[in-house]
Coordinates of C-alpha atoms in Angstrom, one line a residue:
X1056 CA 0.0 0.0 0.0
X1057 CA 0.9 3.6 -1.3
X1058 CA 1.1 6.5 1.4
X1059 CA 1.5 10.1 0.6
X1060 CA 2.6 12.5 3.1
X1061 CA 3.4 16.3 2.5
X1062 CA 6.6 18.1 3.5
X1063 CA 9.1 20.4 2.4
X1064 CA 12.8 20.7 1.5
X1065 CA 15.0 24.0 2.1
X1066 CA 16.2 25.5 -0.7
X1067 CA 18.5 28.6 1.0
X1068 CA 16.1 30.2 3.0
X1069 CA 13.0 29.3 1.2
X1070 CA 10.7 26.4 1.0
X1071 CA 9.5 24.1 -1.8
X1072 CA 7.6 21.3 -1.2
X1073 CA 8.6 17.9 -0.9
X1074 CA 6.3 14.6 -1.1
X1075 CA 7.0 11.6 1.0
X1076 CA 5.8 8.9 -0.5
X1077 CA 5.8 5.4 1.5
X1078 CA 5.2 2.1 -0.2
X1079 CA 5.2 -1.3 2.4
X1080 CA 4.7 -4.7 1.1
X1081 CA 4.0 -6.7 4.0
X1082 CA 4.9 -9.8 1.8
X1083 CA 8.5 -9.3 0.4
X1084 CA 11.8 -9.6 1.9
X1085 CA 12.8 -7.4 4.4
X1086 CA 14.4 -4.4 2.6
X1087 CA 14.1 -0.6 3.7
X1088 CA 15.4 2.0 0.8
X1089 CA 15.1 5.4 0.9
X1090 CA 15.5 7.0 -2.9
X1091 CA 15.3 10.5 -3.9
X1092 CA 18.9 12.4 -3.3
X1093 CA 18.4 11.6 0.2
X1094 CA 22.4 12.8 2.1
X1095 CA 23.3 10.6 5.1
X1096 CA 21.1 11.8 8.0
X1097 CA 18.0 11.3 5.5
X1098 CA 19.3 7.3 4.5
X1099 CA 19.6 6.9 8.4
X1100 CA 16.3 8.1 9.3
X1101 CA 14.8 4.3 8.6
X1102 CA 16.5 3.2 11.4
X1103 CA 15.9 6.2 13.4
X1104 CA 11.8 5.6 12.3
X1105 CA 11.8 1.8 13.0
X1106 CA 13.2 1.6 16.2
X1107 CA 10.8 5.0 17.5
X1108 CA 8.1 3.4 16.4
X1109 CA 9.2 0.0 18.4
X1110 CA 9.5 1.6 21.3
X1111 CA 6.4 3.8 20.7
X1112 CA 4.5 1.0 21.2
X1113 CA 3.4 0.2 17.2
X1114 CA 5.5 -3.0 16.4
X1115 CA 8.1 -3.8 14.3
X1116 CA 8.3 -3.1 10.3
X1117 CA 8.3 -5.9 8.4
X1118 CA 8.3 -6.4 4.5
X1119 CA 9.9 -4.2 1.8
X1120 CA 9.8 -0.9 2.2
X1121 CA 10.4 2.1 -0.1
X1122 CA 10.5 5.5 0.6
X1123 CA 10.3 8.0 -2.5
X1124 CA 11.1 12.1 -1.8
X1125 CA 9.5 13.9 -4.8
X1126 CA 11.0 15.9 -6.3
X1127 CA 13.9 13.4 -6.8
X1128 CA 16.1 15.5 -8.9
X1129 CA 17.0 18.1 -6.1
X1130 CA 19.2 17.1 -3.0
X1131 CA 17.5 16.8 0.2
X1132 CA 19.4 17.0 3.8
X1133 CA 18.7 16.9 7.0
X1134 CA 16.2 14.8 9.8
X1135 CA 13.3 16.8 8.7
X1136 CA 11.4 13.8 7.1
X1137 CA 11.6 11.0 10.0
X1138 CA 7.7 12.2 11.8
X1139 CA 6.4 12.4 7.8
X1140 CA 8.1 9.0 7.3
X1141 CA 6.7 7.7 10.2
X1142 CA 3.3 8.6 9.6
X1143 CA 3.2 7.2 5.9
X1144 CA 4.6 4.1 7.1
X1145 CA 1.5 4.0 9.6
X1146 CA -0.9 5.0 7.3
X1147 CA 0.2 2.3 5.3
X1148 CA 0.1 -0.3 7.9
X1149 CA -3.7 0.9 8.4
X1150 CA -2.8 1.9 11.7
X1151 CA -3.3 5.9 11.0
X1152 CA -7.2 5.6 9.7
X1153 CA -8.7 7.3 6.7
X1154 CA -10.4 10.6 8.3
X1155 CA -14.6 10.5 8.5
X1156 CA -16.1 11.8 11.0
X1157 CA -14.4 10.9 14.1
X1158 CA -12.5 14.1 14.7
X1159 CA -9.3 13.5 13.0
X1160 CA -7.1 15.0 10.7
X1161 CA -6.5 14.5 7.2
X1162 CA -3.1 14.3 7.0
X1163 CA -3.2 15.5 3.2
X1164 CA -4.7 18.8 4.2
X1165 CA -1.4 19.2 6.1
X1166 CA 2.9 19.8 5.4
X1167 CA 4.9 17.6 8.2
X1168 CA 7.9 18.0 9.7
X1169 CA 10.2 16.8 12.9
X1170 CA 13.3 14.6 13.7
X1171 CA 12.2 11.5 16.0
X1172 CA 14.5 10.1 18.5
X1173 CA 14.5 6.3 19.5
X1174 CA 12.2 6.7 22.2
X1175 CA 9.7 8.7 19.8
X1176 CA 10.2 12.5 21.5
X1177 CA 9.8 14.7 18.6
X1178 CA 13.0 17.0 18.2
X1179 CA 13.0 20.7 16.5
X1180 CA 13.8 20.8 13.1
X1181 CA 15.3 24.4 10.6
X1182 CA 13.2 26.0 8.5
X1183 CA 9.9 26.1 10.2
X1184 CA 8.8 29.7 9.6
X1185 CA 9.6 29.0 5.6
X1186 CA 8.0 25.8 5.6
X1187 CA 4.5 27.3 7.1
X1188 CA 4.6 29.9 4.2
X1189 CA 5.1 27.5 1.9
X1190 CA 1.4 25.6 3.2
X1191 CA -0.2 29.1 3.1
X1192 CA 0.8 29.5 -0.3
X1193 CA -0.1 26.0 -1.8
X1194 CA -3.7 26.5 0.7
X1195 CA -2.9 23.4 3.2
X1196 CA -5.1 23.3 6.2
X1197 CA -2.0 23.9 8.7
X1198 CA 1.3 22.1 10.3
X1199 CA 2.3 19.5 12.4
X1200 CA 5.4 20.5 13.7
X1201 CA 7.6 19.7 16.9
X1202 CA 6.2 21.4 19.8
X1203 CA 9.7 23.2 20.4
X1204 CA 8.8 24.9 16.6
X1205 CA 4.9 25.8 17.5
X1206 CA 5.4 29.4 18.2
X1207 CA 7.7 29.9 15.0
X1208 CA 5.0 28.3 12.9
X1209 CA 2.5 30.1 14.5
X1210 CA 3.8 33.5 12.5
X1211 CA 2.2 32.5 9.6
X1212 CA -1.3 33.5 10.5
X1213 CA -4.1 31.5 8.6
X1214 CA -3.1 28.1 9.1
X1215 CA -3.8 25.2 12.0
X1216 CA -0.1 24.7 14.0
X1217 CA -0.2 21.6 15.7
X1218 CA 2.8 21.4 18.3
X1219 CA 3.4 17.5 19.0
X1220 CA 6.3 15.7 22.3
X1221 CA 6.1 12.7 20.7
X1222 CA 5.2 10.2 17.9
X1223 CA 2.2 8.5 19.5
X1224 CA 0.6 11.7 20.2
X1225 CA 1.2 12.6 16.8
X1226 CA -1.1 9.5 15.8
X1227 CA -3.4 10.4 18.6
X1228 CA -4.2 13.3 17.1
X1229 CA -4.7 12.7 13.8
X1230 CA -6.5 9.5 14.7
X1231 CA -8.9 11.8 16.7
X1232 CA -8.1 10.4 20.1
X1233 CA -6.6 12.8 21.1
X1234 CA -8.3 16.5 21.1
X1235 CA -6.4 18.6 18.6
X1236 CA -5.7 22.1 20.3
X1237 CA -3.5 24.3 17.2
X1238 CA -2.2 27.3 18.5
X1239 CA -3.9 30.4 17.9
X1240 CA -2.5 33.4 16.2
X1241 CA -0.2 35.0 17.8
X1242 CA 0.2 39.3 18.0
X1243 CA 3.6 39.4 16.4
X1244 CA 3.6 42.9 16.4
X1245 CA 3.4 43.2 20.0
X1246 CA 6.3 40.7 20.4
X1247 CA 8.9 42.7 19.3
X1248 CA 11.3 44.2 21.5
X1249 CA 12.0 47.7 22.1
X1250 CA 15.0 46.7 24.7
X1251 CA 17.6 49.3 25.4
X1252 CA 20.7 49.1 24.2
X1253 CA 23.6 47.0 26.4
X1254 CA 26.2 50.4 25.5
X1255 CA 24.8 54.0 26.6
X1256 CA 26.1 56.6 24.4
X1257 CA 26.4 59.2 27.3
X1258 CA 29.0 56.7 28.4
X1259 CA 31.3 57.5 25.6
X1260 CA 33.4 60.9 26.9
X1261 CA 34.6 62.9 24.4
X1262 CA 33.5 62.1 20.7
X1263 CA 30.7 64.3 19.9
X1264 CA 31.3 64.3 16.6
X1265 CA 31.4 61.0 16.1
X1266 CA 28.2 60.6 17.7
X1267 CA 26.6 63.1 15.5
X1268 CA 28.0 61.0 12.5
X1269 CA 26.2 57.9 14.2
X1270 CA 22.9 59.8 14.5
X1271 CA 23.1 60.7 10.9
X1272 CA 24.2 56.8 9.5
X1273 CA 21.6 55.8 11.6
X1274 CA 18.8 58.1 10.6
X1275 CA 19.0 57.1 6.9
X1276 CA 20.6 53.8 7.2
X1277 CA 24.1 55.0 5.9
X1278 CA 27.6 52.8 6.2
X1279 CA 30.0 53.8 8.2
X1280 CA 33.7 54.3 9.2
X1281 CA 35.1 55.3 12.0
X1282 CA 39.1 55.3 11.5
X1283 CA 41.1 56.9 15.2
X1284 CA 44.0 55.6 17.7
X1285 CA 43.0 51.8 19.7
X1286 CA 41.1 53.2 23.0
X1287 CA 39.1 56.2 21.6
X1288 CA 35.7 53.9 21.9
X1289 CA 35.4 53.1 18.3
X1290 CA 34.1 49.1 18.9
X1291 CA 32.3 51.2 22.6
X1292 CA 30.2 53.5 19.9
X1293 CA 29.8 50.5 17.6
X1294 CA 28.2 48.9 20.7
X1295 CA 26.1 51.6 21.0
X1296 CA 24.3 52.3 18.1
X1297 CA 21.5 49.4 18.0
X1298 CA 20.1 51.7 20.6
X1299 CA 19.1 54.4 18.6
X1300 CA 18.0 52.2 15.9
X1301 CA 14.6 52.2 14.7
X1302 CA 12.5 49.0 16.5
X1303 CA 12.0 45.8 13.5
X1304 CA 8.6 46.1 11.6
X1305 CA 6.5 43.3 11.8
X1306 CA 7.7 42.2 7.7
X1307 CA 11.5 43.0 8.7
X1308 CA 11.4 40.4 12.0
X1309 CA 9.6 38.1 10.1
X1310 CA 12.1 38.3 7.3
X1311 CA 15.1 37.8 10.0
X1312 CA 13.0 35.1 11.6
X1313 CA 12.8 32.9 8.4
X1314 CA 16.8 33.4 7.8
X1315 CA 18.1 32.2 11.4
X1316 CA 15.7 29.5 10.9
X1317 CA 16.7 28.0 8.1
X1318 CA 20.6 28.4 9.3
X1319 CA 19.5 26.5 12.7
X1320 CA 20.2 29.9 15.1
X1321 CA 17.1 31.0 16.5
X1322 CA 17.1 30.5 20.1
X1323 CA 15.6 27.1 21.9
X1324 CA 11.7 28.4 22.7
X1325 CA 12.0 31.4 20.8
X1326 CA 9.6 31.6 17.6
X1327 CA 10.8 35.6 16.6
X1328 CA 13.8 37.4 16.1
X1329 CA 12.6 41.0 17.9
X1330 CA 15.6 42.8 17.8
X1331 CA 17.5 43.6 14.6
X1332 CA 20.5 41.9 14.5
X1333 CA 24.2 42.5 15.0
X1334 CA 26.6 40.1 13.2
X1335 CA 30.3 41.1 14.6
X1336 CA 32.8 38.8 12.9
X1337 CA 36.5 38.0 13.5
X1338 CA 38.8 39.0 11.1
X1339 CA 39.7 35.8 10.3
X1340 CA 36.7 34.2 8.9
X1341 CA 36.4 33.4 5.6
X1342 CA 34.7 34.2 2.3
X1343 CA 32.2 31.8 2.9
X1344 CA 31.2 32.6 6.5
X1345 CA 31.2 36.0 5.5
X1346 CA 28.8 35.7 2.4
X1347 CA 27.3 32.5 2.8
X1348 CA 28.4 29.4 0.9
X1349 CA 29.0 26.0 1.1
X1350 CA 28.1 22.6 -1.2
X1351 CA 24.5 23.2 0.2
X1352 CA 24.6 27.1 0.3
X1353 CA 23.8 28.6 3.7
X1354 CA 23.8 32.2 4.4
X1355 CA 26.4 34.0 5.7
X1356 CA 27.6 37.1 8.1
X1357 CA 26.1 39.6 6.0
X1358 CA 22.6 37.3 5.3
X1359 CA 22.3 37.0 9.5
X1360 CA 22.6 40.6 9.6
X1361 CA 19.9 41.4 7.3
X1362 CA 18.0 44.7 8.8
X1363 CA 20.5 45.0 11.1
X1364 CA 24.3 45.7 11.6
X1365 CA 27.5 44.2 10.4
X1366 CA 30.6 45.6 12.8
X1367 CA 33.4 44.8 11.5
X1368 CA 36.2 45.6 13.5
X1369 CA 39.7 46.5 12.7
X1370 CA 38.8 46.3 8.8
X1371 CA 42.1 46.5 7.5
X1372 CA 43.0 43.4 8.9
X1373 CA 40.4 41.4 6.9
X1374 CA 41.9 39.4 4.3
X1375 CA 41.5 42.0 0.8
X1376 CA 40.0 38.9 -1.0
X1377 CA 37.3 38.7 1.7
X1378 CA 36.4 42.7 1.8
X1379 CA 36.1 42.6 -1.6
X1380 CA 33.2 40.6 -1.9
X1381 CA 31.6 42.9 -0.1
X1382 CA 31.3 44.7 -2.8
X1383 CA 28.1 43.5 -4.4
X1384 CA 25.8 43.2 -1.5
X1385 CA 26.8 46.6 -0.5
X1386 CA 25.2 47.7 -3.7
X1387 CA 22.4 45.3 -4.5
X1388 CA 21.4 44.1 -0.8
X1389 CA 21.3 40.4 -1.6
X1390 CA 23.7 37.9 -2.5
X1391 CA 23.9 35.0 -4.8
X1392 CA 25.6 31.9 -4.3
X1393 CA 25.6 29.8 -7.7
X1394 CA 26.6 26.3 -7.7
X1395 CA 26.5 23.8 -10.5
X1396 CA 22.9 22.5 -9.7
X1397 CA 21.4 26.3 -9.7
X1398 CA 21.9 29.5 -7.8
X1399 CA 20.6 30.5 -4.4
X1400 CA 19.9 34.2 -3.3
X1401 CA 20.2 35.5 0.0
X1402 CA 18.8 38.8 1.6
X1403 CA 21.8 41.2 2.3
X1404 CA 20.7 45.1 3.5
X1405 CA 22.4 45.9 6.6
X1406 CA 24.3 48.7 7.7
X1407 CA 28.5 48.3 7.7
X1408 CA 29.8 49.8 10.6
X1409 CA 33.6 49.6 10.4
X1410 CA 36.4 50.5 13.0
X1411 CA 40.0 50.6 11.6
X1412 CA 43.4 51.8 13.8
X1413 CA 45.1 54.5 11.6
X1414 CA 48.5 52.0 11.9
X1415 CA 49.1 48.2 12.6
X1416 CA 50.2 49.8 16.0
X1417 CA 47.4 51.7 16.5
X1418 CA 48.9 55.0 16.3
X1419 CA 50.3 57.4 14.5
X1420 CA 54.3 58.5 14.3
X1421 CA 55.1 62.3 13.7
X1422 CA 56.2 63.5 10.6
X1423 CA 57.2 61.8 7.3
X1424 CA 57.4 58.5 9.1
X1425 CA 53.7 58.1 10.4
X1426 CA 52.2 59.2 7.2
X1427 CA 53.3 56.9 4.9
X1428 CA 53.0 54.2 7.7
X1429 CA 49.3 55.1 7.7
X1430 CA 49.5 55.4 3.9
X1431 CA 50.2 52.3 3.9
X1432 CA 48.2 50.6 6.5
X1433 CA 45.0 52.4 4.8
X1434 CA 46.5 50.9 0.8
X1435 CA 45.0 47.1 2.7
X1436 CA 41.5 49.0 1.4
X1437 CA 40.3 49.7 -2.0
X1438 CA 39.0 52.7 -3.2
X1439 CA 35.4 50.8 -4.7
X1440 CA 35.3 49.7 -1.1
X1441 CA 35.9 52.7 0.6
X1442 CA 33.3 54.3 -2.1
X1443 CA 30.2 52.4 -1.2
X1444 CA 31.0 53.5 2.7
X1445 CA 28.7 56.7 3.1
X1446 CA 30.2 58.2 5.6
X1447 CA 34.2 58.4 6.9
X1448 CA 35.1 59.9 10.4
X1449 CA 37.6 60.5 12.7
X1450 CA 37.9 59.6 16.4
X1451 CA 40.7 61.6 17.4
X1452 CA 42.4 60.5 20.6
X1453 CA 41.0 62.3 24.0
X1454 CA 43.0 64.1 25.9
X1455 CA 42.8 62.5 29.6
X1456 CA 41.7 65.7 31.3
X1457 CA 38.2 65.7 29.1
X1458 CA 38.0 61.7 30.1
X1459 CA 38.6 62.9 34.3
X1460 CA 36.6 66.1 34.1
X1461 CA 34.1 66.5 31.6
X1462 CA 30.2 65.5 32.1
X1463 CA 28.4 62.6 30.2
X1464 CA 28.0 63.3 26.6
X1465 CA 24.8 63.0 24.4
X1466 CA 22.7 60.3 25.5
X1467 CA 21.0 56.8 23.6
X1468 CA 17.8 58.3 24.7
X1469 CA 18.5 61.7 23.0
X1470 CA 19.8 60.4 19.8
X1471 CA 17.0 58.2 19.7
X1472 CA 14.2 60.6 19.2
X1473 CA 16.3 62.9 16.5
X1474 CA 16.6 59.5 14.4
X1475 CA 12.9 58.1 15.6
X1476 CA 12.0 61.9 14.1
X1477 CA 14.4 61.6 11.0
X1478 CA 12.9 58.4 9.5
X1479 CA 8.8 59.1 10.1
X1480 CA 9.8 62.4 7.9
X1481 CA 11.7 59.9 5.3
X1482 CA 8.5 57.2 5.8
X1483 CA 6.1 60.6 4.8
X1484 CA 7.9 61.1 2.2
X1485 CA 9.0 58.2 -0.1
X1486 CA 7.8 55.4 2.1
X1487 CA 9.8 52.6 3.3
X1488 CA 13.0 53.2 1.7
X1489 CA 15.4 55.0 4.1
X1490 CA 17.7 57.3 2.4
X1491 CA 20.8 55.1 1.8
X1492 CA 18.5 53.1 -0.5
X1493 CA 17.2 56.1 -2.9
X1494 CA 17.8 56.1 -6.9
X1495 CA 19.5 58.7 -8.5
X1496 CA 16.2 59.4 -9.9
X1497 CA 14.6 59.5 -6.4
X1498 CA 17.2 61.9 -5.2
X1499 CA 16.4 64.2 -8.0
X1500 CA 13.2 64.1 -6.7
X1501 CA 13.2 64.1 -2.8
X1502 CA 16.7 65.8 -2.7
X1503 CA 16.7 69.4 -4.2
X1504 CA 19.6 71.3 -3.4
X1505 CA 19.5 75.0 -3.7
X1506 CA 22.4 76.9 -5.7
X1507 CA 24.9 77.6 -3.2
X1508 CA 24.3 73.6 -2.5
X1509 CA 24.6 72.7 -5.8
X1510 CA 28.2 75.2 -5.7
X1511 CA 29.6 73.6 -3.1
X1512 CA 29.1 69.8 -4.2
X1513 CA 30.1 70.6 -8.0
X1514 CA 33.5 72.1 -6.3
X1515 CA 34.2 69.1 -4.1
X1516 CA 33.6 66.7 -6.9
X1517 CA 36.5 68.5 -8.5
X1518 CA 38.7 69.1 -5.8
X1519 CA 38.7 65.9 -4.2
X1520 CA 38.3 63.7 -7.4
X1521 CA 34.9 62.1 -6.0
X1522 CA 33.6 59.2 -8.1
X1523 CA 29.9 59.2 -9.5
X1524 CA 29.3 56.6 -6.9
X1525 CA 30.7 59.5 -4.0
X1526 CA 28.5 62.1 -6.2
X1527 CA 25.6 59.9 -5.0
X1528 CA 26.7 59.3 -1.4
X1529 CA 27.4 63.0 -0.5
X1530 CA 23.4 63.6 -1.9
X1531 CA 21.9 60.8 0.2
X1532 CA 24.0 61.7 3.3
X1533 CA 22.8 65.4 2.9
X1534 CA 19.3 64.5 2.4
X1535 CA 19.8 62.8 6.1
X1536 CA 21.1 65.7 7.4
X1537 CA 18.3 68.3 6.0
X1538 CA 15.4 65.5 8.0
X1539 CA 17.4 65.4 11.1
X1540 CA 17.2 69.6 11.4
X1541 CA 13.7 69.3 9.9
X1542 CA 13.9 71.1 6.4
X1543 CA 12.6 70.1 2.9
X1544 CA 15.3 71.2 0.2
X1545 CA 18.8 70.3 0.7
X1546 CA 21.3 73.4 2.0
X1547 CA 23.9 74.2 2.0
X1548 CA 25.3 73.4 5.8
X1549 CA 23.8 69.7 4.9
X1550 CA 25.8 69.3 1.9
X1551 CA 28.8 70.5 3.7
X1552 CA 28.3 68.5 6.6
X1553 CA 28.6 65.6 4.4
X1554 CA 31.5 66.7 2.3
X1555 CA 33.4 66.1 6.0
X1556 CA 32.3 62.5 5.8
X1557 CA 34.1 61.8 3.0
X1558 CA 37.7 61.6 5.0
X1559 CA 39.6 58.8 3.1
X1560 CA 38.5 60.5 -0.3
X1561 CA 40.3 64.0 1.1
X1562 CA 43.0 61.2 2.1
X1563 CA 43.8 62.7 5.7

């Protein structure tokens, strides 16, 4: 007898569907055989399914036994299929009955997932929040999911989640001996987190400039750079600035949700990211880990920190082969991996916030010495790299009489509300995209400059030999500048403003 189970296979972050189709003949030799570009942890899930269901209480499995995973031209991986195994094996067997009226489920109305161990527990599987948009999409009835991955399933509103411990009470509910409870819909805007910060600006002494180029890369979503002397609170400010972020939209968190699930790093009991993300890599990682990758692509640093921040921290010391595939995501915001069997794209829009030590020794030498040390030190970056960073500044050593003396500096709280203000006058105005995202054309639209503006900029391009790519930069940065002071052309203070943040173009 034929059973037909649906589930679904991870392709990057999203989820196509997979049927598991389970044929027993009670009368041939005893075989099992699982077909369909099943990897290792899929051919052992017979014997993880055989000896659960022994010591569930349903017998042995006896006969020949096939197990078929539709579409079988595309690799599947993982322990996702052992609960839909097991209940197509069942159904097979006649043990799982065909739904009437006796309360039970139909289990082709539903997409199933979950790892078994031997004693039948049901164990948390990735990919959960994908997998549940996937059944919305094709119109299945709902999920049945490990209990651990309820609440993650439970995002997708519209559908029946069905949380299940253990094998048998899988089969108890969809036998209708057991009453089926699904977990309501859950208020996922209400979930997220509007935490403070770990890292208090006001704690920083010193560095008000610095801070005011955080409030502006913040307010419209700008890169930064922050090049000074080791122990002027460059990785401190870096700390810092998720505080005066704007909180995750509902679409945002429920993007960030469905990439740490499918890379297996949301946290045990925890169904939502609610806070955007910070990604802080060493600077030894890899290409790979730093763009995703892999013979079964996963995503990478710069994926994980999807509407959030990657800090990366002494920048210089990155290997050049590595920084330099930054280069696309910086621009396009998603990455593709391509592999011989297809190509796999990965959401990439974060923030770069880089900290880099003027020297290898973290200072700088007087005269001719420490320039071209510092010359050289800053070479380790390319100029297309250094382009797609908005905004470059400097934080200048301070003096240890302004560290003993002087009073707490602008606050997290303060900075807050001028970047809280800055983005509901971007949101009025072109919608969602925050400023660092805005076409040329846009910026001809939203970002007038008046005539001394358009002076000023025309004579920087020239002076400092600014790419068309720079051209762009200063116009975005300015348009930041003119929302945080509340103004609707573009001036010529906010255009000169940004000018300064262009520090490794004026190479200082």
């Amino acid at each position: 007898m034929v059973a037909r189970v649906q589930s679904y296979l991870i392709q990057g972050i999203d989820a196509e569907p997979c049927e598991v189709e389970v044929d027993l003949d009670d009368e041939g030799l005893d075989k099992q055989l699982v077909v369909g570009l099943p990897d290792a942890a899929v051919k052992e899930s017979l014997e993880r399914v055989r000896t659960a269901l022994l010591n569930s209480g349903f017998g042995a499995v006896r006969g020949k036994l096939l197990v078929n995973l539709a579409p079988a031209d595309v690799r599947k991986q993982g322990p996702d299929y052992d609960l839909p195994i097991a209940l197509g094996l069942l159904a097979a067997q006649g043990v799982i009955r065909p739904v009437r009226d006796d309360g039970g489920l139909d289990l082709r109305q539903f997409v199933i997932c979950g790892e078994l161990a031997l004693d039948g527990r049901v164990r948390p599987v990735a990919g959960v929040i994908a997998m549940a948009a996937l059944a919305k999409a094709k119109g299945a009835r709902g999920v049945i999911v490990p209990s651990a991955n309820a609440t993650e399933a439970a995002m997708v509103p519209g559908l029946e989640v069905h949380g299940i411990s253990t094998l048998a009470e899988g089969v108890g509910i969809v036998n209708g001996l057991i009453d089926p409870s699904p977990i309501g819909a859950l208020d996922v805007a209400g979930m997220l987190d509007t935490a403070p910060a770990l890292v208090d600006f006001a704690d920083v002494r010193g560095q008000e400039g610095v801070k005011r180029a955080m409030v502006v890369a913040a307010a419209g979503g700008h890169n930064i750079l922050m090049l000074g002397p080791a122990g002027t609170g460059k990785t401190m400010m870096a700390k810092a600035l998720p505080g005066i972020l704007p909180p995750l939209t509902v679409e945002e968190s429920l993007e960030v949700t469905r990439i740490y699930s499918a890379a297996s790093l949301l946290p045990e009991g925890q169904g939502l990211v609610t806070r955007r993300p910070v990604r802080s890599p060493h600077h030894t990682a890899s290409s790979p880990a730093i763009v995703g990758g892999g013979m079964i692509p996963r995503p990478g640093e710069i994926s994980l920190a999807h509407h959030g921040i990657l800090f990366l921290d002494e920048l210089p010391e990155f290997p050049r082969i590595v920084l330099e595939t930054l280069r696309q995501p910086l621009e396009d915001h998603v990455v593709t991996i391509a592999r011989a069997h297809g190509a796999v794209k990965f959401p990439a829009s974060f923030m770069l916030v880089a900290a880099m030590n003027p020297t290898p020794k973290g200072d700088v030498a007087p005269g001719e010495v420490g320039r071209r040390a510092m010359e050289q030190y800053l070479s380790r970056l390319s100029g297309p790299l250094l382009d797609r960073i908005d905004i470059h500044v400097e934080a200048p050593a301070v003096p240890w009489k302004k560290l003993a003396e002087s009073p707490r500096g602008t606050s997290t709280q303060t900075m807050r509300a001028q970047v809280l203000a800055a983005r509901e006058r971007q949101r009025a105005r072109q919608g969602n995209t925050p400023n660092a995202r805005l076409t040329g054309n846009q910026l001809d639209t939203h970002a007038g400059m008046n005539g001394d503006a358009k002076t000023l900029l025309g004579q920087a391009m020239n002076e400092l030999g600014l790419s068309a790519r720079a051209y762009d930069k200063i116009r975005r940065v300015s348009r930041t500048i003119a929302d945080l002071e509340g103004t609707e052309g573009v001036l010529l203070p906010h255009v000169a403003e940004a000018v300064q943040y262009r520090l490794l173009d004026r190479r200082v």
